Coordinates of C-alpha atoms in Angstrom, one line a residue:
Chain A
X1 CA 183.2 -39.1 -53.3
X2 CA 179.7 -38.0 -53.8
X3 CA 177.8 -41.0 -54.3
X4 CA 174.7 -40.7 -57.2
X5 CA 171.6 -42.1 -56.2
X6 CA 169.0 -43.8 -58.0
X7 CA 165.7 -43.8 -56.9
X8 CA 163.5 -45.1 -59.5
X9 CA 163.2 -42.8 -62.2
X10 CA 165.2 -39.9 -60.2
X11 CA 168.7 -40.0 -60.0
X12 CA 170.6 -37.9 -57.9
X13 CA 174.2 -36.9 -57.5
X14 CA 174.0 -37.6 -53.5
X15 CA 171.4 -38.4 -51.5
X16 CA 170.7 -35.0 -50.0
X17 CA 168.1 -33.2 -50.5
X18 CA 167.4 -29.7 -49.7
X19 CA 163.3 -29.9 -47.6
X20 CA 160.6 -27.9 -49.0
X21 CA 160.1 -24.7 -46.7
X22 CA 164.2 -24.4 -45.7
X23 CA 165.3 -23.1 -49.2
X24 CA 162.4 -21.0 -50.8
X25 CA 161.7 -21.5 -54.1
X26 CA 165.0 -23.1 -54.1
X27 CA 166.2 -20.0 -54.7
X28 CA 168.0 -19.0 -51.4
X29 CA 171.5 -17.8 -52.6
X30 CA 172.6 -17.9 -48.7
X31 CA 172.9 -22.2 -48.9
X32 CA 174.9 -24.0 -51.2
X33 CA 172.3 -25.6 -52.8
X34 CA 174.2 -26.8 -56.1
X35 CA 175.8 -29.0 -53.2
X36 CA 172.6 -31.0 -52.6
X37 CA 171.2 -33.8 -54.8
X38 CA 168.2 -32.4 -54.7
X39 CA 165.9 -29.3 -53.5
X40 CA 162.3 -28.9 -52.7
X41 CA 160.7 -25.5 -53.1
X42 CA 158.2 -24.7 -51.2
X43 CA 155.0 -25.8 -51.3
X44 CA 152.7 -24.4 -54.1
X45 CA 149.3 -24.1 -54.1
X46 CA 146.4 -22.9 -56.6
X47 CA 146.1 -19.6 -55.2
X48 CA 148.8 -17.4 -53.4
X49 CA 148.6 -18.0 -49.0
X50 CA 149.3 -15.2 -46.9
X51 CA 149.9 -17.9 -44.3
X52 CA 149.3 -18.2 -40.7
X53 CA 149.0 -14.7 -38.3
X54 CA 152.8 -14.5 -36.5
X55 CA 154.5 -15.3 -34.4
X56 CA 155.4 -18.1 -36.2
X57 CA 158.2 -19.8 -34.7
X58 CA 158.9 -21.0 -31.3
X59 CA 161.9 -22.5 -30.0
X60 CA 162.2 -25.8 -28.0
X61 CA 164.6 -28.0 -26.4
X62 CA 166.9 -29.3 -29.4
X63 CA 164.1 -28.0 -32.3
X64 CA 161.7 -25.8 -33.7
X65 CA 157.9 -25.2 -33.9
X66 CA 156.7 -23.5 -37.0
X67 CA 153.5 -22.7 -38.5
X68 CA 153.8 -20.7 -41.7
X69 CA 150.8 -22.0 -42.7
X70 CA 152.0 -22.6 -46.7
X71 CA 152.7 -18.6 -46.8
X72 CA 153.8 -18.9 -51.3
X73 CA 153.0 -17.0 -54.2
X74 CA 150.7 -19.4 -56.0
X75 CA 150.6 -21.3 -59.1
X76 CA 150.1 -18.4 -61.6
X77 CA 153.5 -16.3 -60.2
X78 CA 155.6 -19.9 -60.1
X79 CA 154.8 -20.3 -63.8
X80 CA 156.3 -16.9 -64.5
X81 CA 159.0 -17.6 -61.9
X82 CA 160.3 -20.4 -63.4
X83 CA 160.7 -18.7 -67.0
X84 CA 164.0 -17.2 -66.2
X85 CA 164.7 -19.0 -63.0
X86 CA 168.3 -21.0 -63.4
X87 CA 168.0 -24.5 -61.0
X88 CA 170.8 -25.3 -58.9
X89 CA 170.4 -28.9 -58.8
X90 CA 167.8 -31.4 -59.6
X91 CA 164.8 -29.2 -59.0
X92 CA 161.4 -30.9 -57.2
X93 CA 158.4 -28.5 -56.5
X94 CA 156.2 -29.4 -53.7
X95 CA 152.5 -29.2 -54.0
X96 CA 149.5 -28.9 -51.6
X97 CA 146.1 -28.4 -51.8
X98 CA 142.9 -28.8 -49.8
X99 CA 140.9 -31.0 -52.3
X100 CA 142.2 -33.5 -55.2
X101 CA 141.4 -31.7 -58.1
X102 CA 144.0 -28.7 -56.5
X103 CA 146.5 -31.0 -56.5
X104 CA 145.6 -32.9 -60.1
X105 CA 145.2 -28.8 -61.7
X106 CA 149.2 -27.7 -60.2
X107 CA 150.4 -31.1 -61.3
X108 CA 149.1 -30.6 -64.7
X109 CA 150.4 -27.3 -65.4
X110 CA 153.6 -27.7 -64.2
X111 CA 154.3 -30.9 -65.9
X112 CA 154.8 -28.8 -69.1
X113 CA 158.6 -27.3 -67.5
X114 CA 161.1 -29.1 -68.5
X115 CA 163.0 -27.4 -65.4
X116 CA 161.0 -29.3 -63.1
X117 CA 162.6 -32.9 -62.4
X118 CA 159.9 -34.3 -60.0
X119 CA 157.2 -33.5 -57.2
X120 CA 156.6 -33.4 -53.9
X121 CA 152.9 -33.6 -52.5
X122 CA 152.4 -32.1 -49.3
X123 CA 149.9 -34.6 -47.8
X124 CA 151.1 -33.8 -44.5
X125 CA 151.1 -29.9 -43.5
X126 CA 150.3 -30.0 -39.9
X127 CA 149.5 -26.5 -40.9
X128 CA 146.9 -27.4 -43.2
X129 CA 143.3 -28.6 -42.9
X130 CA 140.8 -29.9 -44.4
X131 CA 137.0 -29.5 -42.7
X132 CA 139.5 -29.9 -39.4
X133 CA 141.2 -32.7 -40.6
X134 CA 145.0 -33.2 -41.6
X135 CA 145.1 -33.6 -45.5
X136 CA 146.3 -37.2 -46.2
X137 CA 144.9 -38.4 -42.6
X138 CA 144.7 -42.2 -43.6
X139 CA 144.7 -44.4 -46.2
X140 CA 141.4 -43.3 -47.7
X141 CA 142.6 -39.4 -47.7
X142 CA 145.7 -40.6 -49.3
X143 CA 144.8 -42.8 -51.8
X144 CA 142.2 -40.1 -53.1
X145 CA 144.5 -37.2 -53.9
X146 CA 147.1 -40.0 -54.7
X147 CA 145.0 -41.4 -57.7
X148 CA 144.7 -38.1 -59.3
X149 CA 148.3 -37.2 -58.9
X150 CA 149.2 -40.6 -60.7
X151 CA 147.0 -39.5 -63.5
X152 CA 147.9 -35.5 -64.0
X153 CA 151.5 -36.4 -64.5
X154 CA 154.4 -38.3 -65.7
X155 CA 157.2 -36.9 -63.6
X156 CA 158.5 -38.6 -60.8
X157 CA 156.3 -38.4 -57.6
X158 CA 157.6 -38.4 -54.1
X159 CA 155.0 -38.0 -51.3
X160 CA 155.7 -36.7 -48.0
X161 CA 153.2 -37.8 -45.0
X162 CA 152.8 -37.0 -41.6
X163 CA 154.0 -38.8 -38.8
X164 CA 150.3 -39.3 -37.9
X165 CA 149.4 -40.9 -40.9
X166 CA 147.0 -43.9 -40.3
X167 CA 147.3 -47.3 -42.0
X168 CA 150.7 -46.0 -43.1
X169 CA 152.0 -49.7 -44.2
X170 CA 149.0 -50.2 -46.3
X171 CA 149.6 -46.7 -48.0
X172 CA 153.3 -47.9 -48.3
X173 CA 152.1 -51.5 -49.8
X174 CA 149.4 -50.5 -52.1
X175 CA 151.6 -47.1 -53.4
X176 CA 154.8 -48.3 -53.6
X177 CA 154.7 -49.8 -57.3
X178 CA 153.0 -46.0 -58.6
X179 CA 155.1 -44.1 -57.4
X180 CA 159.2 -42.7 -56.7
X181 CA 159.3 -43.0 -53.2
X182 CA 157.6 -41.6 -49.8
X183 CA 159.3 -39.2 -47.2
X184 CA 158.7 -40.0 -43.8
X185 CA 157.8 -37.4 -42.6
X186 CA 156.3 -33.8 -41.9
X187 CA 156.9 -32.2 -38.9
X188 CA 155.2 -33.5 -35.7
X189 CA 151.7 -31.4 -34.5
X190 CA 153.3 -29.7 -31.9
X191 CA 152.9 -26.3 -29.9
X192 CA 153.9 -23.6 -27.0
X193 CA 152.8 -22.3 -24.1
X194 CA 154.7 -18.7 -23.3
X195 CA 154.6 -18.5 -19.4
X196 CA 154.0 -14.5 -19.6
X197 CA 150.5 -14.3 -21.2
X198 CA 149.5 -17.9 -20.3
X199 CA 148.4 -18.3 -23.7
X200 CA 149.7 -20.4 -26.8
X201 CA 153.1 -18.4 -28.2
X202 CA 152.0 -19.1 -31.6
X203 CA 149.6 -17.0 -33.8
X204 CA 148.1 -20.3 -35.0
X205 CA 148.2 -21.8 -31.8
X206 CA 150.1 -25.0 -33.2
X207 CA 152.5 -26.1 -35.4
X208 CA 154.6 -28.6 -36.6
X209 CA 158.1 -29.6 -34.8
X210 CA 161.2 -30.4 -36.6
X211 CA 165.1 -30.7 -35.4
X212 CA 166.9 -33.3 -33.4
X213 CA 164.2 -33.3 -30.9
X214 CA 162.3 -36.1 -33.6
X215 CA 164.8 -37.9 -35.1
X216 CA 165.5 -41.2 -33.4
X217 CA 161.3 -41.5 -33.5
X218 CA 161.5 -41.0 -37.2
X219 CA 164.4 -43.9 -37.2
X220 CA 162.4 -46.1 -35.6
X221 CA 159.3 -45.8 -38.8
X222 CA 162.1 -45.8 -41.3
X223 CA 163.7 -48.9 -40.3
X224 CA 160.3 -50.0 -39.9
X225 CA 159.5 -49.5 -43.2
X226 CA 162.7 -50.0 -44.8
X227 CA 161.6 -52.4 -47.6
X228 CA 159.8 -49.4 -49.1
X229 CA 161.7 -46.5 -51.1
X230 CA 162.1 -44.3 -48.3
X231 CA 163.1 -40.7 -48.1
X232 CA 163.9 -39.8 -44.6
X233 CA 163.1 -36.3 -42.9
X234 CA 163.2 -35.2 -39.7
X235 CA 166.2 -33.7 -37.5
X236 CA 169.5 -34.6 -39.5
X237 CA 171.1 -32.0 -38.2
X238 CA 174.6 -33.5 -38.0
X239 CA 176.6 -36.0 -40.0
X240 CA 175.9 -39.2 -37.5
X241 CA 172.4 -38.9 -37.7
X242 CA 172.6 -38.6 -41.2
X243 CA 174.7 -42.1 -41.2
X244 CA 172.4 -43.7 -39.4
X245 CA 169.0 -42.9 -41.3
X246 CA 171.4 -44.5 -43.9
X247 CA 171.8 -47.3 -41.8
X248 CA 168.6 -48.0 -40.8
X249 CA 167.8 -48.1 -44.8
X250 CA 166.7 -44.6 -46.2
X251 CA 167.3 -44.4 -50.2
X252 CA 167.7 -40.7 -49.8
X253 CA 167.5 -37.9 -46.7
X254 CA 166.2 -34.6 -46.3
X255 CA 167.5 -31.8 -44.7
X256 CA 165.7 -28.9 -43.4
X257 CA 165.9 -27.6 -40.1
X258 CA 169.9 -27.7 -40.1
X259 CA 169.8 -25.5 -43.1
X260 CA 168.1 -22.9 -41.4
X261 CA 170.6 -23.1 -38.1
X262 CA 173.6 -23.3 -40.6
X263 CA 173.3 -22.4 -44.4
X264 CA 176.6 -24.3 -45.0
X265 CA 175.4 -27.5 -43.0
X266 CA 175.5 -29.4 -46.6
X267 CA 179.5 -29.1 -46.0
X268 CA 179.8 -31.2 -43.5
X269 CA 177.8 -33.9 -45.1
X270 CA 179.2 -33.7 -48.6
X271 CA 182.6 -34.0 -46.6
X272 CA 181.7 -36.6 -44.6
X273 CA 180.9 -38.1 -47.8
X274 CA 184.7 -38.1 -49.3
Chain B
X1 CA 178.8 -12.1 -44.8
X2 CA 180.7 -13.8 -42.4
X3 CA 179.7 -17.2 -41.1
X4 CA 182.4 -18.4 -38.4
X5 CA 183.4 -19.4 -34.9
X6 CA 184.7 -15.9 -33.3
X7 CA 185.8 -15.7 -30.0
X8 CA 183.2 -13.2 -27.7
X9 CA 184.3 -10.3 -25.3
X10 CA 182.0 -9.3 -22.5
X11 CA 180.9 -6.2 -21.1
X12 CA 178.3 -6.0 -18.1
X13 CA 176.4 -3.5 -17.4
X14 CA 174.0 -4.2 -14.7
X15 CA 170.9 -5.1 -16.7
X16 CA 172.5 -4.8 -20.0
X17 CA 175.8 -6.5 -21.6
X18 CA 178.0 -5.4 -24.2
X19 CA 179.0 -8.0 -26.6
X20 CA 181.9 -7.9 -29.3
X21 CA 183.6 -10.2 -31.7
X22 CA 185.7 -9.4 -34.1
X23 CA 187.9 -8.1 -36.3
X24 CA 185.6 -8.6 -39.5
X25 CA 186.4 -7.0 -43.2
X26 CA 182.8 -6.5 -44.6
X27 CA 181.8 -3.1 -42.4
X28 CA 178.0 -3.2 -41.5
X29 CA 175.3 -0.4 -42.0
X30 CA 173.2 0.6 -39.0
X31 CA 170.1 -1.1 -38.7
X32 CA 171.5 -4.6 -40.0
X33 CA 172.1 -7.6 -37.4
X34 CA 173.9 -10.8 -36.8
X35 CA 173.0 -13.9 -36.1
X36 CA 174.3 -15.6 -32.3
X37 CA 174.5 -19.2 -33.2
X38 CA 174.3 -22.3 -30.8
X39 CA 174.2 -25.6 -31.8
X40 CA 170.4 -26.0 -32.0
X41 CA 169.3 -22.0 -32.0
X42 CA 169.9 -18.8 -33.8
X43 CA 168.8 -15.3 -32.3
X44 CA 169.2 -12.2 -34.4
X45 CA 170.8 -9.0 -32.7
X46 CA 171.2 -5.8 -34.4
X47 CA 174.8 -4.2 -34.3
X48 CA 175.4 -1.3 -32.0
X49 CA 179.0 0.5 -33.0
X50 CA 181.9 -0.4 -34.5
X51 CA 185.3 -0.2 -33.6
X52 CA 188.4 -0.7 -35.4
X53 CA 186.6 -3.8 -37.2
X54 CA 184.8 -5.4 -33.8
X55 CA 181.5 -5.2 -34.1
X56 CA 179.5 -4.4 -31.2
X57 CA 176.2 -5.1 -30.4
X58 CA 173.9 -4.1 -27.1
X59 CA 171.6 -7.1 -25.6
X60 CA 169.1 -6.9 -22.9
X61 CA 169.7 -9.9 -20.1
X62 CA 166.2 -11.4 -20.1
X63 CA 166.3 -15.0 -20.9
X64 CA 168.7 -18.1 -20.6
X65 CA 170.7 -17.5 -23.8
X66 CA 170.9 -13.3 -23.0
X67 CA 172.1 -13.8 -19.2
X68 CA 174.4 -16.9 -20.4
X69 CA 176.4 -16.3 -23.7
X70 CA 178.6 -18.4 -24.6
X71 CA 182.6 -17.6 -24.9
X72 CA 183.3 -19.0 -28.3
X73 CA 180.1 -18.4 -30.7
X74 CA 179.2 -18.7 -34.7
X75 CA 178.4 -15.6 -36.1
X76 CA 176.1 -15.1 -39.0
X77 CA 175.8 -12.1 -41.1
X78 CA 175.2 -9.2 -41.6
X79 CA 172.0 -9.6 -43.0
X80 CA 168.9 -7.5 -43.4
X81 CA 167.9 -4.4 -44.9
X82 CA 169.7 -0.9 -43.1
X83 CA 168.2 2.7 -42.3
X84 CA 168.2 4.7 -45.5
X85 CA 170.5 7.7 -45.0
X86 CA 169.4 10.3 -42.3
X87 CA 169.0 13.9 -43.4
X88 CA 170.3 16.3 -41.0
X89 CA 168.5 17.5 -38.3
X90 CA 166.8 14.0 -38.1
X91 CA 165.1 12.6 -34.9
X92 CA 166.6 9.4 -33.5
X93 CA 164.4 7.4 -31.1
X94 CA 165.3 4.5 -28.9
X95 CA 163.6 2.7 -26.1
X96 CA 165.3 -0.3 -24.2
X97 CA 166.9 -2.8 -25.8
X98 CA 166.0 -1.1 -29.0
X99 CA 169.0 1.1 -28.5
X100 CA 171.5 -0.6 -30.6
X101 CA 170.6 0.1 -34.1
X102 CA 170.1 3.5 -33.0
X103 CA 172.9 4.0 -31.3
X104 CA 174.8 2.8 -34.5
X105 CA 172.9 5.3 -36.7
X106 CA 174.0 8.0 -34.1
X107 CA 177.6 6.7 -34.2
X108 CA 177.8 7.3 -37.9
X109 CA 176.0 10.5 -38.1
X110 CA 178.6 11.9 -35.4
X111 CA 181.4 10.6 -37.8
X112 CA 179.8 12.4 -41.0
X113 CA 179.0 15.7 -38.6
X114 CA 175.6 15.5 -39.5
X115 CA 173.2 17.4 -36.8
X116 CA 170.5 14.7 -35.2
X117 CA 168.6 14.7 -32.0
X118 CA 168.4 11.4 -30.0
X119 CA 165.6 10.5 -27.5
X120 CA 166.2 7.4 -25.2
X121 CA 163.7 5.7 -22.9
X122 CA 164.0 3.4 -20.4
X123 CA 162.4 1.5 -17.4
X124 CA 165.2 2.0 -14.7
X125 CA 167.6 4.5 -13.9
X126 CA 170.6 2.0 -13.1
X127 CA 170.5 0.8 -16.9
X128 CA 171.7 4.1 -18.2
X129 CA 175.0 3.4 -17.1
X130 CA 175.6 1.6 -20.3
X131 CA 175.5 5.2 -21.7
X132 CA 178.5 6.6 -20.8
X133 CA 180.4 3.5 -22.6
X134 CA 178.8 4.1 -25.9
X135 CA 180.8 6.1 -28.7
X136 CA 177.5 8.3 -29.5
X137 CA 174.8 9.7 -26.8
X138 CA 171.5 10.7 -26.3
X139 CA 170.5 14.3 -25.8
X140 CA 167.7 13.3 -23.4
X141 CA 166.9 10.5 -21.7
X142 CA 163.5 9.6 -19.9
X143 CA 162.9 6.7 -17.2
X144 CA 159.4 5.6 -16.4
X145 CA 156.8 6.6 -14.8
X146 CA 157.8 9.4 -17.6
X147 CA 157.9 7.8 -21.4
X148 CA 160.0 9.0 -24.2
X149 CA 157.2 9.8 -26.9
X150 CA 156.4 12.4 -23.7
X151 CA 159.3 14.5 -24.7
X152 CA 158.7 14.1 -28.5
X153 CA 157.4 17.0 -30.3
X154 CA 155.8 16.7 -33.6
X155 CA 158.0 17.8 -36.1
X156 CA 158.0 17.4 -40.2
X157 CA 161.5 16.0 -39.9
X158 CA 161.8 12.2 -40.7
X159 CA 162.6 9.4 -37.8
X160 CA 164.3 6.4 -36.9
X161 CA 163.1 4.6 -33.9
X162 CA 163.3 1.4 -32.3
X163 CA 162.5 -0.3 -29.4
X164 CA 159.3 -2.2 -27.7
X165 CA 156.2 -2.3 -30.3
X166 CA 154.3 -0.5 -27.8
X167 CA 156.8 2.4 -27.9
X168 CA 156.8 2.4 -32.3
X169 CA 152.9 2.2 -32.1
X170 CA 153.5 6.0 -29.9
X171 CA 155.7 7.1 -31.7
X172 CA 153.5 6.4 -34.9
X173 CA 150.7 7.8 -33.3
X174 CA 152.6 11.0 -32.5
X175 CA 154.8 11.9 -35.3
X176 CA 152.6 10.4 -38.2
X177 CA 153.9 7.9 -40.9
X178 CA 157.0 9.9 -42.2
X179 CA 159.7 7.6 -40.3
X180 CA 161.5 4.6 -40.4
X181 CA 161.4 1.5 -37.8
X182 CA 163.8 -1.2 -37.0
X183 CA 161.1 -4.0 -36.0
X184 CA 161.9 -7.3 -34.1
X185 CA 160.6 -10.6 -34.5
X186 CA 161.8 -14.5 -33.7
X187 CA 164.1 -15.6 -36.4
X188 CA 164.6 -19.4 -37.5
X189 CA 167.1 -18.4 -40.1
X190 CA 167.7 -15.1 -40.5
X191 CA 168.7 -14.8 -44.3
X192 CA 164.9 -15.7 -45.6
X193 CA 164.2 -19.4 -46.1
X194 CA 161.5 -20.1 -43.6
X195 CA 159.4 -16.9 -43.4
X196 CA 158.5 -17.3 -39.9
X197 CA 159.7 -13.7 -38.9
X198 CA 157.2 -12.1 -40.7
X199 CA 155.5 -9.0 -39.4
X200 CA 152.0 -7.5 -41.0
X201 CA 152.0 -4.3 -43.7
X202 CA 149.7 -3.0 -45.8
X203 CA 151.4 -5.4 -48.9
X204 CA 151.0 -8.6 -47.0
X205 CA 152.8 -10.8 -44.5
X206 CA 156.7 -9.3 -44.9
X207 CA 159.6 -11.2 -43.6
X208 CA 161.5 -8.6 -40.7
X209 CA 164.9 -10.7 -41.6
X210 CA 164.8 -9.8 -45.1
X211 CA 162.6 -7.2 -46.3
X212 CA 163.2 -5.4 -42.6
X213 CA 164.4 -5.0 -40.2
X214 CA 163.9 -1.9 -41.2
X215 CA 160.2 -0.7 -42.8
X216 CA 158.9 3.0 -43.7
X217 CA 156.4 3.4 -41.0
X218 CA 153.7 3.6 -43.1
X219 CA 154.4 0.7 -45.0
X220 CA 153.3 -1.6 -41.1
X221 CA 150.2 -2.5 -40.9
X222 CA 150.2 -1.4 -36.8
X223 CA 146.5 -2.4 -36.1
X224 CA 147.5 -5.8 -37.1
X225 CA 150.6 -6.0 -34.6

């Protein structure tokens, strides 16, 4: 049985949701996506991003280092996207921006599709700076782009932060009442070494790691934080984990990493489910 | 597209193995891969031949998973974009591991009788022994010091060549833009979610898993590579 999930305004037929950056515009036909409760496109910003110079990826013990670097096609080709574009599930689009009013402008504009159930703002793209800083760095950073997402929309708002984020309980405190939940969290700044050239293996020297490799840390904030609405994110890559981010007292999970390793991953969960 | 738990046969070849699974009932075309799958890692290899539904694919030992494969393995695929249809009397061009697609591109133009010519580089002598188990064959081989763009002749006929970047970049700089390459890049999913194998071209950032492998030469952006 899958069990719906309400969180706030959003509910959901199960409490999977597809992560931005594993499923395209939530469009990839290869994953089952009408089995998730959810899925996040990828991130959108104001003006199409090539992205970061390859390589892009490196592998690691038990997970993956990316850095894309927000590689999408930009407000202006989502809009016509989305005329003709048929959602699987519940849709959520994913926004990031370098400044506030990026973030206020997308919300705006895309608050008039009726497609569009809810959002998620990137505040946590390890790929992403601001004058050298991680947007959404503490609870200042936050709280600034936070305030003019609140007032450029009325859809639900989920907000995904880094696992870096300072003052994170006082985020969680003083947020929790304005919006639909937080996902803890982005991927972890990470990066490579490859032993040939002695130099970083990525074209952007570092990225962000996701997989296994970071779940039981990201266990540890949810259960820490478990009195919040919390969307977990970071390595379910099997059924177990899954049960135990549960457990530990997340309203909803994310799934990314497993989707790339196994478009059919969802299977075993929705199974498990039964 | 397949995505299952097949059993894998093994082949070695000194610095090369032959690996197989099969039978499968979706044929592929050359120039399209699979993807190996372990629990916690995917790696993309383009198929080599086929035979009697068992695909075949050609793999370099260089790393762990290469020198270790596993016995029992899911298989992904195929995915990506094939060669476009030689015309006779095309040039085929291989170095290394890049054999495989080409090899498979050979295999089919010897089933159609359509007249190619295939060039084949490689580092060491003792890996041409592989040759001899393939079901198509180079006309001429080189080994290094000698490379294989040495014994290319410019030519208005079109190409298909893969094999090590500095290789393509030769063959680019000898026989102009009229060709096609199979290009290689690390692969986090292989069907087009992540776009982290994305190679350089003169439109942009293009994803090698699902715009490629295969690109018109002209269309890479080489200065970029």
């Amino acid at each position: 049985m899958e069990k719906l999930v309400r969180i706030k305004r959003l509910t959901l037929k199960n409490p999977f949701i597809a992560s931005s950056g594993t499923c395209g515009y939530a469009n990839v036909e290869e994953i089952p996506l009408h089995l998730f409760g959810a899925a996040v496109t990828k991130t959108i910003t104001f003006t199409p991003r090539e992205g970061n110079r390859p390589p892009r990826l490196a592998e690691t013990p038990a997970g993956l280092i990316n850095s894309i670097g927000l590689q999408n096609m930009g407000l202006s080709a989502f809009k016509t996207f989305l005329q003709d574009f048929v959602k699987p599930t519940t849709l959520l689009v994913s926004v990031g921006g370098e400044t506030p009013e990026e973030f206020s402008s997308i919300l705006h504009e895309l608050s008039k599709y009726d497609i569009i159930d809810g959002f998620e703002l990137n505040l946590s793209c390890p790929n992403l700076r601001l004058g050298g800083e991680v947007v959404g760095k503490d609870y200042i950073s936050v709280s600034t782009i936070l305030d003019a997402c609140v007032k450029a929309t009325n859809k639900p708002i989920l907000v995904k932060l880094s696992p870096f984020t300072e003052e994170l309980g006082k985020i969680l405190d003083y947020w929790e009442p304005l919006l639909e939940g937080f996902v803890l969290f982005n991927t972890f700044p990470a990066m490579e070494i490859d032993l040939k050239s002695g130099q970083p293996l990525l074209g952007a020297v570092s990225g962000g790691l996701s997989g296994p490799a970071i779940y039981p840390i990201v266990l540890n904030s949810v259960y820490k934080h478990k009195d919040h609405t919390i969307i977990a994110s970071g390595g379910i890559a099997s059924p177990q984990i899954a049960q135990k981010f549960i457990l530990a007292g997340a309203k909803a999970l994310e799934i990314g990493t497993a989707n790339l390793w196994n478009p059919e991953f969802i299977k075993s969960l929705v199974s498990e489910e039964e | 597209m397949v995505n299952k738990t097949f059993d894998i046969q093994q082949e070695d070849f000194d610095t090369y193995k032959l690996i197989s699974f099969g039978p499968v009932d979706e044929i592929p075309q050359p120039g399209q891969f699979y993807m190996f799958c372990t629990d916690y890692l995917k790696k993309p290899f383009s198929v080599a031949f086929v035979q009697e539904n068992d695909i075949f694919f050609i793999i370099k030992k260089a790393g762990n998973f290469t020198s270790n494969i596993p016995s029992k393995l899911r298989i992904e695929g195929p995915y990506g974009k094939p060669f476009p249809k030689p015309s006779p009397n095309s040039t085929l061009i291989s170095g290394g591991a890049g054999i495989g697609p080409i090899c498979f591109l050979a295999q089919n133009l010897t089933q159609s009788h359509t007249v190619y010519r295939w060039f084949h580089g490689e580092n060491e002598e003792r890996s041409l022994r592989l040759l001899d188990r393939l079901p198509a064959n180079p006309h001429q081989c080189t080994v290094l010091p000698t490379l294989v763009t040495d014994i290319l002749n410019p030519s208005s006929s079109p190409y298909f060549a893969c094999g090590p970047r500095a290789m393509l970049k030769m063959v680019v700089n000898k026989l102009g833009m009229s060709g096609f390459v199979s290009m290689e890049e690390r692969m986090a999913c292989g069907f087009g979610a992540c776009y982290g194998c994305v190679i350089p071209t003169t439109s942009g950032y293009k994803r090698v898993c699902k715009e490629g492998p295969v690109f018109q030469a002209g269309d890479v952006a080489w200065r970029n590579l």
